[in-house]
Amino acid sequence: MAIKIRLHSSDYDKMLEHCRKGLPNEVCGLLGGVVNGEEKEVKKVYLLTNIDESNEHFSMDPREQLQAVKDMRANGYVMIGNFHSHPESPSRPSEEDKRLAYDPSIEYMILSLAEEEPVLRSFGISKEKEVSIHEIEIS
């Protein structure tokens, strides 16, 4: 059975707005929600600051990360994954993205703004750094 991620359209819009506001730099955030077997539902999107202020890589603000994790716990959510934008490149993990992927159980979403139409994809990245694409259902 393939992994499926459910994302509410309002959360997608929130992510897209965050990515556009952050241009020309990459932006980042965390995704909290619930897991039911192979299905993961995003319940809350946490918009974080890219403290690197770079268009080629990102580092999440540690204080904001901690606050997001505390909020997830308080709401009974688990860490579904993270997301970041690619302002000038396609929606696929870069070599750096793969190298920094530390948890094979979470989703790594990339929102590309390189084309006129934004492209959001979600990836699983194994400990061996093998990449798989997971289905996203936006409703």
mmCIF file with all atom_site columns, C-alpha atoms in Angstrom:
data_model
loop_
_atom_site.group_PDB
_atom_site.id
_atom_site.type_symbol
_atom_site.label_atom_id
_atom_site.label_alt_id
_atom_site.label_comp_id
_atom_site.label_asym_id
_atom_site.label_entity_id
_atom_site.label_seq_id
_atom_site.pdbx_PDB_ins_code
_atom_site.Cartn_x
_atom_site.Cartn_y
_atom_site.Cartn_z
_atom_site.occupancy
_atom_site.B_iso_or_equiv
_atom_site.pdbx_formal_charge
_atom_site.auth_seq_id
_atom_site.auth_comp_id
_atom_site.auth_asym_id
_atom_site.auth_atom_id
_atom_site.pdbx_PDB_model_num
ATOM 1   C CA . MET A 1 1   ? 0.000  0.000  0.000   1.00 0.00 ? 1   MET A CA 1
ATOM 2   C CA . ALA A 1 2   ? 1.322  3.420  -0.965  1.00 0.00 ? 2   ALA A CA 1
ATOM 3   C CA . ILE A 1 3   ? 1.694  6.251  1.505   1.00 0.00 ? 3   ILE A CA 1
ATOM 4   C CA . LYS A 1 4   ? -0.857 9.024  1.064   1.00 0.00 ? 4   LYS A CA 1
ATOM 5   C CA . ILE A 1 5   ? -0.745 12.487 2.630   1.00 0.00 ? 5   ILE A CA 1
ATOM 6   C CA . ARG A 1 6   ? -3.940 14.437 3.147   1.00 0.00 ? 6   ARG A CA 1
ATOM 7   C CA . LEU A 1 7   ? -3.553 18.202 3.130   1.00 0.00 ? 7   LEU A CA 1
ATOM 8   C CA . HIS A 1 8   ? -6.374 20.710 3.534   1.00 0.00 ? 8   HIS A CA 1
ATOM 9   C CA . SER A 1 9   ? -6.498 23.323 0.783   1.00 0.00 ? 9   SER A CA 1
ATOM 10  C CA . SER A 1 10  ? -6.340 26.113 3.401   1.00 0.00 ? 10  SER A CA 1
ATOM 11  C CA . ASP A 1 11  ? -3.050 24.647 4.683   1.00 0.00 ? 11  ASP A CA 1
ATOM 12  C CA . TYR A 1 12  ? -1.704 24.399 1.133   1.00 0.00 ? 12  TYR A CA 1
ATOM 13  C CA . ASP A 1 13  ? -2.637 28.055 0.599   1.00 0.00 ? 13  ASP A CA 1
ATOM 14  C CA . LYS A 1 14  ? -0.867 28.975 3.844   1.00 0.00 ? 14  LYS A CA 1
ATOM 15  C CA . MET A 1 15  ? 2.299  27.159 2.727   1.00 0.00 ? 15  MET A CA 1
ATOM 16  C CA . LEU A 1 16  ? 2.184  28.742 -0.734  1.00 0.00 ? 16  LEU A CA 1
ATOM 17  C CA . GLU A 1 17  ? 1.751  32.247 0.670   1.00 0.00 ? 17  GLU A CA 1
ATOM 18  C CA . HIS A 1 18  ? 4.672  31.695 3.081   1.00 0.00 ? 18  HIS A CA 1
ATOM 19  C CA . CYS A 1 19  ? 6.845  30.497 0.183   1.00 0.00 ? 19  CYS A CA 1
ATOM 20  C CA . ARG A 1 20  ? 5.952  33.457 -2.010  1.00 0.00 ? 20  ARG A CA 1
ATOM 21  C CA . LYS A 1 21  ? 6.484  35.984 0.795   1.00 0.00 ? 21  LYS A CA 1
ATOM 22  C CA . GLY A 1 22  ? 9.935  34.527 1.445   1.00 0.00 ? 22  GLY A CA 1
ATOM 23  C CA . LEU A 1 23  ? 11.194 35.043 -2.103  1.00 0.00 ? 23  LEU A CA 1
ATOM 24  C CA . PRO A 1 24  ? 13.905 35.139 -3.261  1.00 0.00 ? 24  PRO A CA 1
ATOM 25  C CA . ASN A 1 25  ? 14.937 32.868 -0.361  1.00 0.00 ? 25  ASN A CA 1
ATOM 26  C CA . GLU A 1 26  ? 13.884 29.346 0.522   1.00 0.00 ? 26  GLU A CA 1
ATOM 27  C CA . VAL A 1 27  ? 11.332 29.158 3.320   1.00 0.00 ? 27  VAL A CA 1
ATOM 28  C CA . CYS A 1 28  ? 10.589 26.262 5.638   1.00 0.00 ? 28  CYS A CA 1
ATOM 29  C CA . GLY A 1 29  ? 8.123  24.849 8.104   1.00 0.00 ? 29  GLY A CA 1
ATOM 30  C CA . LEU A 1 30  ? 6.901  21.814 9.983   1.00 0.00 ? 30  LEU A CA 1
ATOM 31  C CA . LEU A 1 31  ? 3.786  19.684 9.537   1.00 0.00 ? 31  LEU A CA 1
ATOM 32  C CA . GLY A 1 32  ? 1.870  18.277 12.497  1.00 0.00 ? 32  GLY A CA 1
ATOM 33  C CA . GLY A 1 33  ? -0.994 15.827 12.277  1.00 0.00 ? 33  GLY A CA 1
ATOM 34  C CA . VAL A 1 34  ? -2.171 12.269 12.669  1.00 0.00 ? 34  VAL A CA 1
ATOM 35  C CA . VAL A 1 35  ? -1.039 8.979  11.164  1.00 0.00 ? 35  VAL A CA 1
ATOM 36  C CA . ASN A 1 36  ? -3.446 6.141  10.412  1.00 0.00 ? 36  ASN A CA 1
ATOM 37  C CA . GLY A 1 37  ? -1.576 3.242  8.845   1.00 0.00 ? 37  GLY A CA 1
ATOM 38  C CA . GLU A 1 38  ? -0.178 4.408  5.500   1.00 0.00 ? 38  GLU A CA 1
ATOM 39  C CA . GLU A 1 39  ? -2.273 7.582  5.569   1.00 0.00 ? 39  GLU A CA 1
ATOM 40  C CA . LYS A 1 40  ? -0.950 10.796 7.089   1.00 0.00 ? 40  LYS A CA 1
ATOM 41  C CA . GLU A 1 41  ? -3.213 13.795 7.612   1.00 0.00 ? 41  GLU A CA 1
ATOM 42  C CA . VAL A 1 42  ? -1.719 17.231 8.128   1.00 0.00 ? 42  VAL A CA 1
ATOM 43  C CA . LYS A 1 43  ? -3.705 19.016 10.834  1.00 0.00 ? 43  LYS A CA 1
ATOM 44  C CA . LYS A 1 44  ? -1.489 22.049 11.348  1.00 0.00 ? 44  LYS A CA 1
ATOM 45  C CA . VAL A 1 45  ? 1.201  23.823 9.331   1.00 0.00 ? 45  VAL A CA 1
ATOM 46  C CA . TYR A 1 46  ? 3.923  25.646 11.257  1.00 0.00 ? 46  TYR A CA 1
ATOM 47  C CA . LEU A 1 47  ? 5.579  28.456 9.312   1.00 0.00 ? 47  LEU A CA 1
ATOM 48  C CA . LEU A 1 48  ? 9.185  28.821 10.448  1.00 0.00 ? 48  LEU A CA 1
ATOM 49  C CA . THR A 1 49  ? 11.986 31.253 9.715   1.00 0.00 ? 49  THR A CA 1
ATOM 50  C CA . ASN A 1 50  ? 14.886 30.268 7.465   1.00 0.00 ? 50  ASN A CA 1
ATOM 51  C CA . ILE A 1 51  ? 17.717 31.665 9.572   1.00 0.00 ? 51  ILE A CA 1
ATOM 52  C CA . ASP A 1 52  ? 20.158 31.127 6.661   1.00 0.00 ? 52  ASP A CA 1
ATOM 53  C CA . GLU A 1 53  ? 18.271 33.684 4.531   1.00 0.00 ? 53  GLU A CA 1
ATOM 54  C CA . SER A 1 54  ? 19.439 31.837 1.412   1.00 0.00 ? 54  SER A CA 1
ATOM 55  C CA . ASN A 1 55  ? 17.829 30.882 -1.891  1.00 0.00 ? 55  ASN A CA 1
ATOM 56  C CA . GLU A 1 56  ? 19.793 27.610 -1.985  1.00 0.00 ? 56  GLU A CA 1
ATOM 57  C CA . HIS A 1 57  ? 19.380 26.116 1.486   1.00 0.00 ? 57  HIS A CA 1
ATOM 58  C CA . PHE A 1 58  ? 17.588 26.552 4.780   1.00 0.00 ? 58  PHE A CA 1
ATOM 59  C CA . SER A 1 59  ? 17.996 26.111 8.513   1.00 0.00 ? 59  SER A CA 1
ATOM 60  C CA . MET A 1 60  ? 14.935 26.249 10.719  1.00 0.00 ? 60  MET A CA 1
ATOM 61  C CA . ASP A 1 61  ? 14.927 28.645 13.650  1.00 0.00 ? 61  ASP A CA 1
ATOM 62  C CA . PRO A 1 62  ? 15.540 26.341 16.681  1.00 0.00 ? 62  PRO A CA 1
ATOM 63  C CA . ARG A 1 63  ? 13.234 28.305 19.018  1.00 0.00 ? 63  ARG A CA 1
ATOM 64  C CA . GLU A 1 64  ? 10.389 28.187 16.508  1.00 0.00 ? 64  GLU A CA 1
ATOM 65  C CA . GLN A 1 65  ? 10.996 24.463 15.985  1.00 0.00 ? 65  GLN A CA 1
ATOM 66  C CA . LEU A 1 66  ? 10.738 23.835 19.722  1.00 0.00 ? 66  LEU A CA 1
ATOM 67  C CA . GLN A 1 67  ? 7.527  25.879 19.973  1.00 0.00 ? 67  GLN A CA 1
ATOM 68  C CA . ALA A 1 68  ? 6.022  23.925 17.062  1.00 0.00 ? 68  ALA A CA 1
ATOM 69  C CA . VAL A 1 69  ? 6.901  20.573 18.654  1.00 0.00 ? 69  VAL A CA 1
ATOM 70  C CA . LYS A 1 70  ? 5.424  21.702 21.997  1.00 0.00 ? 70  LYS A CA 1
ATOM 71  C CA . ASP A 1 71  ? 2.241  22.801 20.199  1.00 0.00 ? 71  ASP A CA 1
ATOM 72  C CA . MET A 1 72  ? 2.018  19.437 18.395  1.00 0.00 ? 72  MET A CA 1
ATOM 73  C CA . ARG A 1 73  ? 2.282  17.587 21.696  1.00 0.00 ? 73  ARG A CA 1
ATOM 74  C CA . ALA A 1 74  ? -0.315 19.852 23.320  1.00 0.00 ? 74  ALA A CA 1
ATOM 75  C CA . ASN A 1 75  ? -2.743 19.127 20.474  1.00 0.00 ? 75  ASN A CA 1
ATOM 76  C CA . GLY A 1 76  ? -2.082 15.384 20.337  1.00 0.00 ? 76  GLY A CA 1
ATOM 77  C CA . TYR A 1 77  ? -0.380 15.582 16.945  1.00 0.00 ? 77  TYR A CA 1
ATOM 78  C CA . VAL A 1 78  ? 2.765  13.883 15.733  1.00 0.00 ? 78  VAL A CA 1
ATOM 79  C CA . MET A 1 79  ? 5.415  15.261 13.423  1.00 0.00 ? 79  MET A CA 1
ATOM 80  C CA . ILE A 1 80  ? 4.217  14.373 9.930   1.00 0.00 ? 80  ILE A CA 1
ATOM 81  C CA . GLY A 1 81  ? 7.195  16.050 8.305   1.00 0.00 ? 81  GLY A CA 1
ATOM 82  C CA . ASN A 1 82  ? 8.627  19.307 7.085   1.00 0.00 ? 82  ASN A CA 1
ATOM 83  C CA . PHE A 1 83  ? 8.433  21.452 4.000   1.00 0.00 ? 83  PHE A CA 1
ATOM 84  C CA . HIS A 1 84  ? 10.602 23.954 2.237   1.00 0.00 ? 84  HIS A CA 1
ATOM 85  C CA . SER A 1 85  ? 10.510 25.873 -0.994  1.00 0.00 ? 85  SER A CA 1
ATOM 86  C CA . HIS A 1 86  ? 12.695 25.705 -4.057  1.00 0.00 ? 86  HIS A CA 1
ATOM 87  C CA . PRO A 1 87  ? 12.450 29.227 -5.495  1.00 0.00 ? 87  PRO A CA 1
ATOM 88  C CA . GLU A 1 88  ? 14.431 28.442 -8.655  1.00 0.00 ? 88  GLU A CA 1
ATOM 89  C CA . SER A 1 89  ? 14.582 24.653 -8.976  1.00 0.00 ? 89  SER A CA 1
ATOM 90  C CA . PRO A 1 90  ? 12.154 21.743 -9.458  1.00 0.00 ? 90  PRO A CA 1
ATOM 91  C CA . SER A 1 91  ? 10.249 19.982 -6.679  1.00 0.00 ? 91  SER A CA 1
ATOM 92  C CA . ARG A 1 92  ? 12.746 17.221 -5.966  1.00 0.00 ? 92  ARG A CA 1
ATOM 93  C CA . PRO A 1 93  ? 15.254 16.719 -3.162  1.00 0.00 ? 93  PRO A CA 1
ATOM 94  C CA . SER A 1 94  ? 18.681 18.219 -3.796  1.00 0.00 ? 94  SER A CA 1
ATOM 95  C CA . GLU A 1 95  ? 21.788 16.325 -2.730  1.00 0.00 ? 95  GLU A CA 1
ATOM 96  C CA . GLU A 1 96  ? 21.889 18.533 0.369   1.00 0.00 ? 96  GLU A CA 1
ATOM 97  C CA . ASP A 1 97  ? 18.211 17.786 1.099   1.00 0.00 ? 97  ASP A CA 1
ATOM 98  C CA . LYS A 1 98  ? 18.951 14.052 0.941   1.00 0.00 ? 98  LYS A CA 1
ATOM 99  C CA . ARG A 1 99  ? 22.076 14.377 3.082   1.00 0.00 ? 99  ARG A CA 1
ATOM 100 C CA . LEU A 1 100 ? 20.159 16.291 5.769   1.00 0.00 ? 100 LEU A CA 1
ATOM 101 C CA . ALA A 1 101 ? 17.139 13.943 5.758   1.00 0.00 ? 101 ALA A CA 1
ATOM 102 C CA . TYR A 1 102 ? 17.571 12.355 9.170   1.00 0.00 ? 102 TYR A CA 1
ATOM 103 C CA . ASP A 1 103 ? 14.216 10.613 9.728   1.00 0.00 ? 103 ASP A CA 1
ATOM 104 C CA . PRO A 1 104 ? 12.916 8.049  7.209   1.00 0.00 ? 104 PRO A CA 1
ATOM 105 C CA . SER A 1 105 ? 9.474  8.014  8.872   1.00 0.00 ? 105 SER A CA 1
ATOM 106 C CA . ILE A 1 106 ? 8.562  11.620 8.032   1.00 0.00 ? 106 ILE A CA 1
ATOM 107 C CA . GLU A 1 107 ? 7.551  13.447 4.873   1.00 0.00 ? 107 GLU A CA 1
ATOM 108 C CA . TYR A 1 108 ? 9.820  15.889 3.099   1.00 0.00 ? 108 TYR A CA 1
ATOM 109 C CA . MET A 1 109 ? 7.624  18.259 1.097   1.00 0.00 ? 109 MET A CA 1
ATOM 110 C CA . ILE A 1 110 ? 9.111  20.592 -1.471  1.00 0.00 ? 110 ILE A CA 1
ATOM 111 C CA . LEU A 1 111 ? 7.136  23.449 -3.019  1.00 0.00 ? 111 LEU A CA 1
ATOM 112 C CA . SER A 1 112 ? 8.755  24.625 -6.235  1.00 0.00 ? 112 SER A CA 1
ATOM 113 C CA . LEU A 1 113 ? 8.131  28.150 -7.468  1.00 0.00 ? 113 LEU A CA 1
ATOM 114 C CA . ALA A 1 114 ? 10.433 27.747 -10.479 1.00 0.00 ? 114 ALA A CA 1
ATOM 115 C CA . GLU A 1 115 ? 7.559  27.605 -12.976 1.00 0.00 ? 115 GLU A CA 1
ATOM 116 C CA . GLU A 1 116 ? 4.452  29.742 -13.339 1.00 0.00 ? 116 GLU A CA 1
ATOM 117 C CA . GLU A 1 117 ? 2.369  27.061 -11.612 1.00 0.00 ? 117 GLU A CA 1
ATOM 118 C CA . PRO A 1 118 ? 3.685  26.031 -8.166  1.00 0.00 ? 118 PRO A CA 1
ATOM 119 C CA . VAL A 1 119 ? 4.484  22.310 -7.764  1.00 0.00 ? 119 VAL A CA 1
ATOM 120 C CA . LEU A 1 120 ? 4.165  20.597 -4.370  1.00 0.00 ? 120 LEU A CA 1
ATOM 121 C CA . ARG A 1 121 ? 5.504  17.080 -3.943  1.00 0.00 ? 121 ARG A CA 1
ATOM 122 C CA . SER A 1 122 ? 6.094  14.915 -0.900  1.00 0.00 ? 122 SER A CA 1
ATOM 123 C CA . PHE A 1 123 ? 9.012  12.543 -0.577  1.00 0.00 ? 123 PHE A CA 1
ATOM 124 C CA . GLY A 1 124 ? 10.142 9.751  1.649   1.00 0.00 ? 124 GLY A CA 1
ATOM 125 C CA . ILE A 1 125 ? 13.908 9.553  2.062   1.00 0.00 ? 125 ILE A CA 1
ATOM 126 C CA . SER A 1 126 ? 15.329 6.305  3.417   1.00 0.00 ? 126 SER A CA 1
ATOM 127 C CA . LYS A 1 127 ? 18.398 5.934  5.621   1.00 0.00 ? 127 LYS A CA 1
ATOM 128 C CA . GLU A 1 128 ? 20.197 4.849  2.443   1.00 0.00 ? 128 GLU A CA 1
ATOM 129 C CA . LYS A 1 129 ? 19.095 8.198  0.890   1.00 0.00 ? 129 LYS A CA 1
ATOM 130 C CA . GLU A 1 130 ? 16.757 6.530  -1.590  1.00 0.00 ? 130 GLU A CA 1
ATOM 131 C CA . VAL A 1 131 ? 13.898 8.835  -2.561  1.00 0.00 ? 131 VAL A CA 1
ATOM 132 C CA . SER A 1 132 ? 10.269 7.808  -3.063  1.00 0.00 ? 132 SER A CA 1
ATOM 133 C CA . ILE A 1 133 ? 7.406  10.074 -4.117  1.00 0.00 ? 133 ILE A CA 1
ATOM 134 C CA . HIS A 1 134 ? 4.261  9.975  -1.970  1.00 0.00 ? 134 HIS A CA 1
ATOM 135 C CA . GLU A 1 135 ? 0.784  10.947 -3.116  1.00 0.00 ? 135 GLU A CA 1
ATOM 136 C CA . ILE A 1 136 ? -0.650 14.206 -1.775  1.00 0.00 ? 136 ILE A CA 1
ATOM 137 C CA . GLU A 1 137 ? -4.405 14.664 -1.693  1.00 0.00 ? 137 GLU A CA 1
ATOM 138 C CA . ILE A 1 138 ? -5.399 18.312 -1.321  1.00 0.00 ? 138 ILE A CA 1
ATOM 139 C CA . SER A 1 139 ? -9.041 18.823 -0.365  1.00 0.00 ? 139 SER A CA 1
#
